[in-house]
CSV table of C-alpha atoms (C1' of nucleotides) in Angstrom, one decimal:
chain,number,residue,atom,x,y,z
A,441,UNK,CA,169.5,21.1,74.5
A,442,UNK,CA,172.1,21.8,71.5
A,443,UNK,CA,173.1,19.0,69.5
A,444,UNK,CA,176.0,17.7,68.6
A,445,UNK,CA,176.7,18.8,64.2
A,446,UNK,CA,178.5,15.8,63.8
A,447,UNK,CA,177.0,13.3,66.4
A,448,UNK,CA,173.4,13.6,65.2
A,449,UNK,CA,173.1,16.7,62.4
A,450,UNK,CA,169.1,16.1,62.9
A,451,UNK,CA,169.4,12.5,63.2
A,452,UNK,CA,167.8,10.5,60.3
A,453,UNK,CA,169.6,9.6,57.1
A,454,UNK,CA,166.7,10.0,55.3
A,455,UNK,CA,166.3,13.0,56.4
A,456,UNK,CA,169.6,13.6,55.3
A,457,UNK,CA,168.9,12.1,51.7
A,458,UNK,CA,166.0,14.5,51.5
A,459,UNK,CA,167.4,17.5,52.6
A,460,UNK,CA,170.2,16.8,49.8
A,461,UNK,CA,167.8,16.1,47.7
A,462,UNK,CA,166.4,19.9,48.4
A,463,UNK,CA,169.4,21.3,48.3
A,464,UNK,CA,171.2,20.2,44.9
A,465,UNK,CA,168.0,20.8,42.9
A,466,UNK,CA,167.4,24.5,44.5
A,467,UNK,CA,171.4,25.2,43.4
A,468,UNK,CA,171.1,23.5,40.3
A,469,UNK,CA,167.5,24.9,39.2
A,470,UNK,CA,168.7,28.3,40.1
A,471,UNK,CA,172.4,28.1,38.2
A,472,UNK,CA,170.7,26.8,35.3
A,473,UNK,CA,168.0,29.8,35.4
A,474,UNK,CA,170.2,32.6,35.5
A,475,UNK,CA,172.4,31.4,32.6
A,476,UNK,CA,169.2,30.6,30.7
A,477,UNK,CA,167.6,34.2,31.2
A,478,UNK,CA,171.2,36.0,30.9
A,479,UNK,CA,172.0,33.9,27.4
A,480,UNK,CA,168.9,33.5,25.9
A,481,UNK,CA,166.3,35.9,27.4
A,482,UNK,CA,164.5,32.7,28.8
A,483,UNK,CA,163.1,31.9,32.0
A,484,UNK,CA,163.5,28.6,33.2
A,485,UNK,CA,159.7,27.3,33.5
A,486,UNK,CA,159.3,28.5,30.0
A,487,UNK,CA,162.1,26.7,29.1
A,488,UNK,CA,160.5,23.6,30.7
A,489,UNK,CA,157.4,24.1,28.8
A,490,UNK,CA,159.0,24.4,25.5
A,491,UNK,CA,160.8,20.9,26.3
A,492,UNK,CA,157.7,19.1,27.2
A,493,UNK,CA,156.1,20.3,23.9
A,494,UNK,CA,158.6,18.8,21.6
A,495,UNK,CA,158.7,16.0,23.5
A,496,UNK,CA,154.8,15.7,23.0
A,497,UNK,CA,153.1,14.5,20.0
A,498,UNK,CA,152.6,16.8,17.8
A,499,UNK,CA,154.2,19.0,19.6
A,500,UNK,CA,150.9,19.9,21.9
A,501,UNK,CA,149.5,19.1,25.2
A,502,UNK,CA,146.7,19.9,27.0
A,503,UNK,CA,146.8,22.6,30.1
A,504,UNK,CA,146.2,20.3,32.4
A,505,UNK,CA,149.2,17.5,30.9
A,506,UNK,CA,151.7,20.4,31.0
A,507,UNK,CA,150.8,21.6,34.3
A,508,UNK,CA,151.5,18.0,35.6
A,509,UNK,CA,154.5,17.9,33.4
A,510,UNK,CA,156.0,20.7,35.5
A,511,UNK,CA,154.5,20.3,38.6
A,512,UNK,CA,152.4,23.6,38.5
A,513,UNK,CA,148.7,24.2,39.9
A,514,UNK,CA,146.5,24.5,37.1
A,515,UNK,CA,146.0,28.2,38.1
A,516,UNK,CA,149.9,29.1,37.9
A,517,UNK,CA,149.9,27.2,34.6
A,518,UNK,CA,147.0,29.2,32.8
A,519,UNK,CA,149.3,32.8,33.8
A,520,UNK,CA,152.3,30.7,32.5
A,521,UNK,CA,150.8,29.9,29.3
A,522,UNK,CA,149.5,33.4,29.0
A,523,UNK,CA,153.1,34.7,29.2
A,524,UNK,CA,154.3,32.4,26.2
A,525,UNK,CA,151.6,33.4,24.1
A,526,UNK,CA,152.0,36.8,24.3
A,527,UNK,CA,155.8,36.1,23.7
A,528,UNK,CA,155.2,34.8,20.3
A,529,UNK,CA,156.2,31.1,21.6
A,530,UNK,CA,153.2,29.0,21.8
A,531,UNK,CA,149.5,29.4,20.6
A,532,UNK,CA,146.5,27.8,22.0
A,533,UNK,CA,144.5,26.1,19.7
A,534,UNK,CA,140.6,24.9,20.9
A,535,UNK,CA,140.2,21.0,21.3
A,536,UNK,CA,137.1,19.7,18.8
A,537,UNK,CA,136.8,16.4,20.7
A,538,UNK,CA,136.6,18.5,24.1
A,539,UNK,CA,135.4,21.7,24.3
A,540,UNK,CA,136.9,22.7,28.0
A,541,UNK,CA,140.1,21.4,27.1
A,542,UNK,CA,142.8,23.5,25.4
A,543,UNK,CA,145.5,22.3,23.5
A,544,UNK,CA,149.0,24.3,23.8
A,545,UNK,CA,151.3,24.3,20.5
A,546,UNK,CA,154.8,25.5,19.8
A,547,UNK,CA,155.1,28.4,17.5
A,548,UNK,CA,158.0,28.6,14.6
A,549,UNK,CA,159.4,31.3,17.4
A,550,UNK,CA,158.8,28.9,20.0
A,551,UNK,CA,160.9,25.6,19.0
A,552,UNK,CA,163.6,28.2,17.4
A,553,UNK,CA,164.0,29.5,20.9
A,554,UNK,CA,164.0,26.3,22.1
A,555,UNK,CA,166.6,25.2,19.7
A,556,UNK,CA,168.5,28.0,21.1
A,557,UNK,CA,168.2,27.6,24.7
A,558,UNK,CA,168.9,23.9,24.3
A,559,UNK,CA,172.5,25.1,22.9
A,560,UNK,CA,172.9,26.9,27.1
A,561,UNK,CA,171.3,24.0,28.5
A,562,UNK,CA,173.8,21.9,27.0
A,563,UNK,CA,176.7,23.5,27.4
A,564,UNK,CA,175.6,23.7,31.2
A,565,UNK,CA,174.7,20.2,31.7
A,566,UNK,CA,178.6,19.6,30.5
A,567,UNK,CA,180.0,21.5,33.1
A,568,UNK,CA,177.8,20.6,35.6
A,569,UNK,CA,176.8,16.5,35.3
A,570,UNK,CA,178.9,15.6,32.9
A,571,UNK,CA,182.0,17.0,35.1
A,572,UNK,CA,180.8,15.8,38.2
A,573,UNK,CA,179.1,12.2,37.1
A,574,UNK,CA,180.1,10.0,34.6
A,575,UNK,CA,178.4,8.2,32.1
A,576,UNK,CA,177.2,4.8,34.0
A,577,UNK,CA,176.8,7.5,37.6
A,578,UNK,CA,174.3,9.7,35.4
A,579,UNK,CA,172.2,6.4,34.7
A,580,UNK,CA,172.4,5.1,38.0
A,581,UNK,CA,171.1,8.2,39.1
A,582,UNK,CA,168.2,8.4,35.9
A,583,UNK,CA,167.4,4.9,37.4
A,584,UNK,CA,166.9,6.1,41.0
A,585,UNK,CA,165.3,9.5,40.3
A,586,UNK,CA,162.5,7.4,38.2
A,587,UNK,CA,161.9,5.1,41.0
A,588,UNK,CA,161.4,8.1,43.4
A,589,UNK,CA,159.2,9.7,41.3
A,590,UNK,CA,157.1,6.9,40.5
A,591,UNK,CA,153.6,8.0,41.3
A,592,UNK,CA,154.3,10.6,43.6
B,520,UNK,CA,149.0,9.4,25.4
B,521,UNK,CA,151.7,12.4,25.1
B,522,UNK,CA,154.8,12.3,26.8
B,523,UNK,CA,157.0,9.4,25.1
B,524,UNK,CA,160.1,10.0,27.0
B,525,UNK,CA,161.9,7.5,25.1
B,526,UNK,CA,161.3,8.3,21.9
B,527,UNK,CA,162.0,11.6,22.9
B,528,UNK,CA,163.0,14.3,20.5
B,529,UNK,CA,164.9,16.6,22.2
B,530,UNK,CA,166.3,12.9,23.1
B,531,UNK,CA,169.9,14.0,25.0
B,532,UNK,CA,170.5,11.7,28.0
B,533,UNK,CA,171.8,14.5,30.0
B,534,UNK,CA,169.0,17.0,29.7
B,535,UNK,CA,166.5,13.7,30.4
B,536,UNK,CA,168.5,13.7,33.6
B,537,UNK,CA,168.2,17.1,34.4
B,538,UNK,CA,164.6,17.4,33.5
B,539,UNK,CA,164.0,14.2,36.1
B,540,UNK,CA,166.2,15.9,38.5
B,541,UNK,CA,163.6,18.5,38.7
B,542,UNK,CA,160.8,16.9,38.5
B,543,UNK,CA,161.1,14.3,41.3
B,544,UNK,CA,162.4,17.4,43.4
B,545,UNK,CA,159.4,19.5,42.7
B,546,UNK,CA,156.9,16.4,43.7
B,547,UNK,CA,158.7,15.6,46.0
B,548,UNK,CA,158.3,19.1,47.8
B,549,UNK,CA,155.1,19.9,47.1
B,550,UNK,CA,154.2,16.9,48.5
B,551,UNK,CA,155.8,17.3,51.8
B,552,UNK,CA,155.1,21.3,51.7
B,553,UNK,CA,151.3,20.4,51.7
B,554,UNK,CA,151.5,17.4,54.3
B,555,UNK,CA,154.0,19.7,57.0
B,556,UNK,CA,151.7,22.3,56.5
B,557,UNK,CA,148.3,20.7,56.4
B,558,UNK,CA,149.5,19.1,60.0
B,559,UNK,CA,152.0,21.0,61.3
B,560,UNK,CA,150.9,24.8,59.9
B,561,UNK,CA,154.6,24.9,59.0
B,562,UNK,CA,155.7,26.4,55.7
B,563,UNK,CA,158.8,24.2,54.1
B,564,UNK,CA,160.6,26.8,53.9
B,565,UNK,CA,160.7,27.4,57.8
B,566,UNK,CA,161.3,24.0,58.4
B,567,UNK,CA,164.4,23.8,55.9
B,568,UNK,CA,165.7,26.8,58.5
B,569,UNK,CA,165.0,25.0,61.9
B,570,UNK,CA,166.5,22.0,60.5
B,571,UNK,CA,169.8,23.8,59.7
B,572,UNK,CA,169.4,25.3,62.9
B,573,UNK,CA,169.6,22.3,64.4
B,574,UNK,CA,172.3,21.2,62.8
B,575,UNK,CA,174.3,24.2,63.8
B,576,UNK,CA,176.7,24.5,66.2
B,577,UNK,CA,175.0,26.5,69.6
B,578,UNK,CA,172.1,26.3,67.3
B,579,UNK,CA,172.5,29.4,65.6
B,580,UNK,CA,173.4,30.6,62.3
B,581,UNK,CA,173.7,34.1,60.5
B,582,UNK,CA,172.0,35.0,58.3
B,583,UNK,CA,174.4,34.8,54.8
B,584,UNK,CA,174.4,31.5,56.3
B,585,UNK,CA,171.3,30.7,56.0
B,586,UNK,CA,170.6,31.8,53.0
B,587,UNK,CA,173.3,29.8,51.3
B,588,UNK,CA,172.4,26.7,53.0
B,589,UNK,CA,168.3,27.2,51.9
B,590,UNK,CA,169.6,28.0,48.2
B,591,UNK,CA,167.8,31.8,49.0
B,592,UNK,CA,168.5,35.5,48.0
B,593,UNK,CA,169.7,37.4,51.0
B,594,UNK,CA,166.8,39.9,50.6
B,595,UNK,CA,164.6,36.5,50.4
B,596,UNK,CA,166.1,35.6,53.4
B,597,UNK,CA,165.6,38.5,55.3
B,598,UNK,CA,161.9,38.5,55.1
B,599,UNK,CA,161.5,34.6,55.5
B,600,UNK,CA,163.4,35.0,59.0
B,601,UNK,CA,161.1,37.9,60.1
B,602,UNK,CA,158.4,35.6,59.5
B,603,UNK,CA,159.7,32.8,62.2
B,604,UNK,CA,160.9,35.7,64.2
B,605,UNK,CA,157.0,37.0,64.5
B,606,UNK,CA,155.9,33.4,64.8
B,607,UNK,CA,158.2,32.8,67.9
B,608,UNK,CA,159.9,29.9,66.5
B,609,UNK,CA,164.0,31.9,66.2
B,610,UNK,CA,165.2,35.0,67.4
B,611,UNK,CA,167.9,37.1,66.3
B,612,UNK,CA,170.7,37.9,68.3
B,613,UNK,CA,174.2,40.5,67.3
B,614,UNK,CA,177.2,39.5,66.6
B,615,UNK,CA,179.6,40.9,69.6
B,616,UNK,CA,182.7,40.0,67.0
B,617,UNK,CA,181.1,42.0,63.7
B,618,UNK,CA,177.9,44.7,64.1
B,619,UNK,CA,177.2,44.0,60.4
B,620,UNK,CA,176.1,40.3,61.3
B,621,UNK,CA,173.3,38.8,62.6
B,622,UNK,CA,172.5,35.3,64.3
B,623,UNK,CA,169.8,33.5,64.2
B,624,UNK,CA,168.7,31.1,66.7
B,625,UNK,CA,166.3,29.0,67.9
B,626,UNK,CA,163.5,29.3,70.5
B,627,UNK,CA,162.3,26.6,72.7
B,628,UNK,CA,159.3,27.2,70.7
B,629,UNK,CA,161.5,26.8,67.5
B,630,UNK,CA,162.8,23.4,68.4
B,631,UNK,CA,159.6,22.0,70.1
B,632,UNK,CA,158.0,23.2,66.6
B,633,UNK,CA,160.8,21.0,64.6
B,634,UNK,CA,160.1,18.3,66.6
B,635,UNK,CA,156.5,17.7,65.9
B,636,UNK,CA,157.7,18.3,62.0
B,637,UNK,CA,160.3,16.0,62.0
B,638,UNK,CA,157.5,13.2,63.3
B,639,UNK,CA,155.4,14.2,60.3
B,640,UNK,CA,158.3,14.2,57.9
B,641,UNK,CA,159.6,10.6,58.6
B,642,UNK,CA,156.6,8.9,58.2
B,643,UNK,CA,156.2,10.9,54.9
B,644,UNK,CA,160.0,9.6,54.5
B,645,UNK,CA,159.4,6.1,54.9
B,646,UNK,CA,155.9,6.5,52.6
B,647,UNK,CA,157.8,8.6,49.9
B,648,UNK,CA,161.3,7.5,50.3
B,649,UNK,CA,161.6,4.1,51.9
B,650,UNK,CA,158.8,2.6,50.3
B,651,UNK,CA,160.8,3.0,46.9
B,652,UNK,CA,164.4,2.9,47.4
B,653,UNK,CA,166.1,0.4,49.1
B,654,UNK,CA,168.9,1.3,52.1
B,655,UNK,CA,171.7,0.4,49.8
B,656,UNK,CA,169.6,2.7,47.0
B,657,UNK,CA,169.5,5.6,48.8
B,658,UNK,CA,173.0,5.3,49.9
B,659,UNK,CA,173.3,5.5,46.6
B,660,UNK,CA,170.9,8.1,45.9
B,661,UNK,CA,172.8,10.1,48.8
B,662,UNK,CA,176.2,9.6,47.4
B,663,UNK,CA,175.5,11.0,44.2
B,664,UNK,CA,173.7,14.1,44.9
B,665,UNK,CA,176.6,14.8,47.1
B,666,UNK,CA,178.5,14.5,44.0
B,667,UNK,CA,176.8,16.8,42.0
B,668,UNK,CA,175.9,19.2,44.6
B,669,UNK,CA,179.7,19.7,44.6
B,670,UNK,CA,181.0,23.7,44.7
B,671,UNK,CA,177.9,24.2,42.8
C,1329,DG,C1',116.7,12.7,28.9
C,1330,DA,C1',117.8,15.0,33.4
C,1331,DC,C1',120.4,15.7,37.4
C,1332,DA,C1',124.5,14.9,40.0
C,1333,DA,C1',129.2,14.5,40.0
C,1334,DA,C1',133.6,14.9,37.8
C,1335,DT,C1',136.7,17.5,34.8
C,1336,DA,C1',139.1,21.6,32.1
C,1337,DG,C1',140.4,25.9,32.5
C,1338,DT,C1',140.3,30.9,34.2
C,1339,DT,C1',140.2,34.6,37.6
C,1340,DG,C1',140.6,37.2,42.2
C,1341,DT,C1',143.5,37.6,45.8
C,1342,DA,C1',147.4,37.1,48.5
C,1343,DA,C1',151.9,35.4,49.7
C,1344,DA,C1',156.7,34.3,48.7
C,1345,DG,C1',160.8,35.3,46.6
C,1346,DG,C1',164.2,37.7,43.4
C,1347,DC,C1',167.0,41.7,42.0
C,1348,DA,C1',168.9,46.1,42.6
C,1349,DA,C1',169.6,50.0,45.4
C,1350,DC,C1',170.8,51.3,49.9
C,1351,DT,C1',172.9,51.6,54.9
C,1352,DA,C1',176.2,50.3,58.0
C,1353,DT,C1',180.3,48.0,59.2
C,1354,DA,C1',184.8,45.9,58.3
C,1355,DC,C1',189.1,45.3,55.8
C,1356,DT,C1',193.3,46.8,52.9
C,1357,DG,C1',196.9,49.4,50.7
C,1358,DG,C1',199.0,53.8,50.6
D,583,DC,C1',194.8,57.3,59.4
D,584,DC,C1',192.3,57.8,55.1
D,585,DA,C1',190.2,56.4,50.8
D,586,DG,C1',188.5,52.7,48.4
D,587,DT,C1',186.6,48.4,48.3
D,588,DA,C1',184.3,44.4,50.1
D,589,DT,C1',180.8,42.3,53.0
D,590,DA,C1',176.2,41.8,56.0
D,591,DG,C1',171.8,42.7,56.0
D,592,DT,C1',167.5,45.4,54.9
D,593,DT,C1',164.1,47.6,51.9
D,594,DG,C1',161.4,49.0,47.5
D,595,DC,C1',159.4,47.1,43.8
D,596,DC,C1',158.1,43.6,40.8
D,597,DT,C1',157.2,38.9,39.0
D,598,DT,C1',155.7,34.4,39.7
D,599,DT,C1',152.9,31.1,41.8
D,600,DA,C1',149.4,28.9,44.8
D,601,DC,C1',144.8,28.4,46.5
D,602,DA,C1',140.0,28.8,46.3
D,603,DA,C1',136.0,30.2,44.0
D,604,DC,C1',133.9,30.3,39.6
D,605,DT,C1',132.2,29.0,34.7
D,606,DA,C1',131.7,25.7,31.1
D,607,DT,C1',131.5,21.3,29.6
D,608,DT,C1',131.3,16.2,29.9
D,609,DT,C1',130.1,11.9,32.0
D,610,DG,C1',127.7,8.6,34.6
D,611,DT,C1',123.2,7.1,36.7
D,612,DC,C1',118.7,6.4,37.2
DNA sequence: GACAAATAGTTGTAAAGGCAACTATACTGG
DNA sequence: CCAGTATAGTTGCCTTTACAACTATTTGTC
């Protein structure tokens, strides 16, 4: 009934692949959070917010764009947003085109936090992919990870 | 009309990488957490622990084992077992060689349970995965992630 | 135009998980 | 052996998030 570790660990490669998958973006995510909240006072969804902004437009998006953004129900998303307001970091302005849609833009507090937090993030991303991938691994990897998430 | 990823701003190729990295993984999961539990009534989190069950040697792991191997706060950990422990899919079992530790192991039901999951998550595998990525990608893939998951 | 269906966002409720404090057991140096 | 420290696991308390139900608005159809 038991099986073998290293005959058949559960069998499937791709549930191997998957499983790794899990695995390295659970330690990852969570290293990266606890260095982000001890340094800058920042947790990591907000954090993830804030990037999405500046990489918008105008620095705005609509709820429902930065809930897909970061993979959040819309419901989580509305309590997330209401946390970055009342931290000073973002400010929801009403949508004249749309009047259920909301837009969501960075404050002056918001993208200096970001600016800030961005200083951790890098600093991580050094010791952890840069020291472990190199330069042409890290695209290869950008590559795959883009395929994967195509359409999900 | 928002998201220009390569015109991005906060444009470092690293924390692109990092951001994808989480993103795929978050789709990814939800995904399969929805599909495993709309057809299985299986959380992904139990499943992550009967697949590492599996894996185990005699089928059994303790607990600080566990944890570490779900990416999961001991105290996390604790609770999460008492849930399969109430659903009959492990049991835990003491340690004749240390009275702090505890193993967990799986039931008949535990591993019957794993196997109608692990039918449901390879055909989401060869949707999700193998539909995108060749063999030779996600060896690839696989390699990588090993890479980076490194001492993490 | 009016009604049905789709869409944007919020809210009630509940579950899951983290951290810190705690208990119990094991190890280590004197 | 004993004190001090390290380790295994559990519990209290809290935050975060999901899901489903709900309101408000828009769009599509006739």
């Amino acid at each position: 009934m038991t099986i073998q570790p290293s005959a058949c660990p559960s069998g499937d490669e791709k549930v191997e692949l998957f499983g790794l998958l899990l695995e390295t973006n659970a330690r990852l995510a969570r290293t990266l959070g606890l260095e982000l909240e001890a340094e800058c006072d920042l947790p990591l969804a907000w954090f993830e917010v804030l990037l999405q902004l500046r990489r918008a437009s105008e620095s705005r998006l609509k709820m429902n764009q930065i809930a897909d953004a970061i993979v959040h129900s819309t419901g989580g998303t509305t309590r997330l947003i209401d946390r970055l307001v009342e931290a000073g970091l973002v400010v929801r302005e009403s949508c004249p085109s749309d009047r259920r849609a909301i837009y969501v833009a960075m404050t002056n507090a918001g993208d200096a936090k970001l600016d800030e937090a961005l200083g951790v993030h890098l600093s991580y991303l050094d010791k952890n992919l840069a020291g472990r991938l190199s330069a042409t691994e890290r695209t290869t990897l950008a590559g795959l990870l883009v395929k994967l998430n195509a359409s999900a």
